[in-house]
Short mmCIF file of C-alpha atoms in Angstrom, two decimals:
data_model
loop_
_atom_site.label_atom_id
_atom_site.label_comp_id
_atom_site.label_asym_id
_atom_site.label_seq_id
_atom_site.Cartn_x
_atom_site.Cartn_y
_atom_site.Cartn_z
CA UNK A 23 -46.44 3.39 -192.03
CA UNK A 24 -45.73 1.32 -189.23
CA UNK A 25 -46.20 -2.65 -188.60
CA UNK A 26 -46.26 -4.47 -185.65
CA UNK A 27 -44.31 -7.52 -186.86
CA UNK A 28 -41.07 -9.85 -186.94
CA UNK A 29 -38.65 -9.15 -190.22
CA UNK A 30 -37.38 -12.03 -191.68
CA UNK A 31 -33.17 -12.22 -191.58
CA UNK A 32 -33.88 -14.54 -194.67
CA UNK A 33 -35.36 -13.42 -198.11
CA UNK A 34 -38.08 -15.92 -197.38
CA UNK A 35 -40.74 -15.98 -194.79
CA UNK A 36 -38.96 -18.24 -191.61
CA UNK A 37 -39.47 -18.20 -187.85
CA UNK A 38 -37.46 -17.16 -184.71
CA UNK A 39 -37.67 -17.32 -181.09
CA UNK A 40 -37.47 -14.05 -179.03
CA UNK A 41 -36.01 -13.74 -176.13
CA UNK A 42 -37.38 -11.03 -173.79
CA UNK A 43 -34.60 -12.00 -171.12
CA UNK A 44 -31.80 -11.22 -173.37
CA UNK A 45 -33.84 -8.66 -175.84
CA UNK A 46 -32.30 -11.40 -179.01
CA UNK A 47 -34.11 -12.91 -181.97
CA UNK A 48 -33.24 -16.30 -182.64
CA UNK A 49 -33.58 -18.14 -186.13
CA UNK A 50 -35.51 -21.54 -185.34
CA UNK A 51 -36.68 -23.03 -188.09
CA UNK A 52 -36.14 -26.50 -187.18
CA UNK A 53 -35.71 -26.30 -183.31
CA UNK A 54 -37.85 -23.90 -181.09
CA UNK A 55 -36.63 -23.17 -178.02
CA UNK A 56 -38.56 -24.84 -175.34
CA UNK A 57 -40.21 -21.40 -173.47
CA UNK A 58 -40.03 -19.61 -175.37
CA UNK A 59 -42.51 -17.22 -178.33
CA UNK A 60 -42.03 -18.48 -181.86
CA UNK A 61 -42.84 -15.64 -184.20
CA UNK A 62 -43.21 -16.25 -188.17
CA UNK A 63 -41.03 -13.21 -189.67
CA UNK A 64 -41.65 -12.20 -193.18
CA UNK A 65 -38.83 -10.12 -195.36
CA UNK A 66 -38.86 -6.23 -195.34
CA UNK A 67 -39.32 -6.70 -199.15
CA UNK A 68 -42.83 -8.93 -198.81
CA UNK A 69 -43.98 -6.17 -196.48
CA UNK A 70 -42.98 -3.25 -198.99
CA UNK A 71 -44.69 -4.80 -201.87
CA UNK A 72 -47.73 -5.22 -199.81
CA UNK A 73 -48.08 -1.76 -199.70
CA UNK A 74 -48.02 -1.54 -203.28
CA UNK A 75 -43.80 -0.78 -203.12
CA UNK A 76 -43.95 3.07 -202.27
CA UNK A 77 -41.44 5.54 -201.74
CA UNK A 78 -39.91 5.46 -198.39
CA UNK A 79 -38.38 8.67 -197.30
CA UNK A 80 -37.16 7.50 -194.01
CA UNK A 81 -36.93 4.04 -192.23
CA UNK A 82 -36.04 3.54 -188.82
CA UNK A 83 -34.76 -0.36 -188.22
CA UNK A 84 -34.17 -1.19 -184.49
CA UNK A 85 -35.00 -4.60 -184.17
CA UNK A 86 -32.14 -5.79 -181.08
CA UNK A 87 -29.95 -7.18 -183.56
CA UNK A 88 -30.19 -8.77 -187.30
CA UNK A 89 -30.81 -4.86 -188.70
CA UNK A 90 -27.31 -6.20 -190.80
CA UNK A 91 -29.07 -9.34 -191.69
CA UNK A 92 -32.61 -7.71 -192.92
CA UNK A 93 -30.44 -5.45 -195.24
CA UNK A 94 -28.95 -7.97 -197.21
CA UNK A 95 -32.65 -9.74 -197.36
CA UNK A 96 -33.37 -6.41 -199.68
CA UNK A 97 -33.28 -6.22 -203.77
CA UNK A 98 -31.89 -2.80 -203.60
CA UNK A 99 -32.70 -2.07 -207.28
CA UNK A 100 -36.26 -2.50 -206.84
CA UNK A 101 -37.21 -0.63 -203.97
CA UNK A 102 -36.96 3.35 -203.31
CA UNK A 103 -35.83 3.66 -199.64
CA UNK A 104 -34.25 7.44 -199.39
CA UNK A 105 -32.78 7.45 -195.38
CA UNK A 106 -32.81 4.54 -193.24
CA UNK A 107 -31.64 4.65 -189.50
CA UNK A 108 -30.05 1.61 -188.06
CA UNK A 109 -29.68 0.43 -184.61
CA UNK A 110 -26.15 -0.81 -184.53
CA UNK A 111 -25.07 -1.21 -180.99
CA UNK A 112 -25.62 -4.50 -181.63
CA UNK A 113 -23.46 -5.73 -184.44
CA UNK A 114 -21.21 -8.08 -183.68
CA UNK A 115 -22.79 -8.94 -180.50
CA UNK A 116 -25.74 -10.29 -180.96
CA UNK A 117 -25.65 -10.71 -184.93
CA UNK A 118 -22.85 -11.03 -187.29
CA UNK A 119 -21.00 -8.48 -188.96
CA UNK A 120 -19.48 -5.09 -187.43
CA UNK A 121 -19.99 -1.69 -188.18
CA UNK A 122 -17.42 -1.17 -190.74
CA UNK A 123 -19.10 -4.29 -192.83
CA UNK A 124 -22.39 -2.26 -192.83
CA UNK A 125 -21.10 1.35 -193.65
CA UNK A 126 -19.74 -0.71 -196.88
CA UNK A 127 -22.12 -2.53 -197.66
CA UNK A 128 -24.60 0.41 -197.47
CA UNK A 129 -22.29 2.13 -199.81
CA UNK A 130 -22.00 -0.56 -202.46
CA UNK A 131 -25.99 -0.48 -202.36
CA UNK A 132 -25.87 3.61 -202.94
CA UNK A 133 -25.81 5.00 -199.26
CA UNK A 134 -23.87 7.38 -197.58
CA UNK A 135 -23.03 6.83 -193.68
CA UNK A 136 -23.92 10.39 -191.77
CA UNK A 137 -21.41 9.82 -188.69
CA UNK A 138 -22.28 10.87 -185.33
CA UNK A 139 -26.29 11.70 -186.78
CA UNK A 140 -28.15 9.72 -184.23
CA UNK A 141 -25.33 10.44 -181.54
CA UNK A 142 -27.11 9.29 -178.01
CA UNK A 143 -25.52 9.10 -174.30
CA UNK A 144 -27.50 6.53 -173.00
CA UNK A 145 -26.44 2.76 -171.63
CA UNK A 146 -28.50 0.08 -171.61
CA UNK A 147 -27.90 -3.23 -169.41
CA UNK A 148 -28.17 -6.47 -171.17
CA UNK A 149 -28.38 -9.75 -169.51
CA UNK A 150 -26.31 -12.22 -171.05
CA UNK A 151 -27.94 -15.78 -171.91
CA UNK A 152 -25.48 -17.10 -168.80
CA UNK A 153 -27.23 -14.46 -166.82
CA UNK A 154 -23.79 -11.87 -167.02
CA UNK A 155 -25.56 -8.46 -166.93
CA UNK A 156 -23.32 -5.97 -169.75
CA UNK A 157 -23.73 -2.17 -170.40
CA UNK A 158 -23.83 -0.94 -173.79
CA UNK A 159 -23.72 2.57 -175.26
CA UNK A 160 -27.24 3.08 -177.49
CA UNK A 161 -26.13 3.93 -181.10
CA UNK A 162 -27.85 4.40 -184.48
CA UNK A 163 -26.30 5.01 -187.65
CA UNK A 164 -27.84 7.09 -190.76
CA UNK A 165 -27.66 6.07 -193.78
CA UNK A 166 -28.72 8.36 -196.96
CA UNK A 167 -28.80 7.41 -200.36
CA UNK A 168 -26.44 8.79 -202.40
CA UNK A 169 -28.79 10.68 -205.02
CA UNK A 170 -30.50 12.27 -201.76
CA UNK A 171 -27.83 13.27 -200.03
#
C-alpha cells in the first residue's frame, strides 16, 4: 500500500505546518504559521487499522524528520510490521532524538538495526530557516524484527 498523507508525531490525529523551504514538519496545533500549508496528520496506527491491521512485510518511513516521533506513536504489540526502513539523516536536526536513541528503542520494541543496509553517497543541501544553506549525507537505517531476522 501506499498513502498520500501527513503521519501524526502524536497518537492522536493533530496538525502541522510544512515547510517546503526548509523540507520540516512543524506541530501547530494552536498556532499556524502565517504562509504557510496546514495539513491534519493522522497516526500510522489509525491508518493501519483502516486497512483492516494487515501484515506489513516492509515499511519505508522518510518523512524529513519526526520518523523517531511516529515510532513511539505505535502500540507495538498490536501491529505486525516485519522490516521498516527509516530515514535518519535527520535525527537530531530537525526532530529530537539521535541515532543511538532509535537503534534502542527499536530493540526494546523487538528490532534488530542492519548497519550500513541502506548505505547511500549522496548530499543533499538544506536551507536553514535563517536562510544558511547545509549539506547532509542521505542515510536510512533498517530495522528487522527480531523473529524475522
Amino acid at each position: 500500500y501506499s498513502i498520500k498523507s501527513c503521519l501524526s508525531v502524536l497518537p492522536r490525529p493533530s496538525f502541522m505546518t510544512y515547510r517546503p523551504d526548509t523540507e520540516s514538519m512543524k506541530l501547530d496545533e494552536n498556532t499556524p504559521e502565517v504562509g504557510y500549508p496546514r495539513i491534519q496528520c493522522l497516526p500510522l496506527y489509525s491508518m493501519l487499522l483502516a486497512l483492516d491491521n494487515p501484515t506489513v512485510n516492509y515499511m519505508s518511513l522518510d518523512i524529513e524528520g519526526g520518523e523517531f516521533q511516529v515510532l513511539q506513536t505505535i502500540p507495538w504489540d498490536k501491529v505486525d510490521i516485519e522490516a521498516i526502513s527509516v530515514e535518519s539523516h535527520f535525527l537530531g536536526k530537525n526532530s529530537p532524538g539521535s541515532l543511538s536513541d532509535l537503534i534502542s528503542y527499536m530493540d526494546t520494541n523487538g528490532y534488530k538495526h542492519i548497519p550500513n543496509a541502506h548505505k547511500v553517497h549522496s548530499i543533499a543541501v538544506f536551507t536553514e530557516e535563517n536562510g544558511d544553506q547545509r549539506k547532509m549525507e542521505i542515510t536510512n537505517d533498517l530495522f528487522v524484527r527480531k523473529d524475522v531476522a
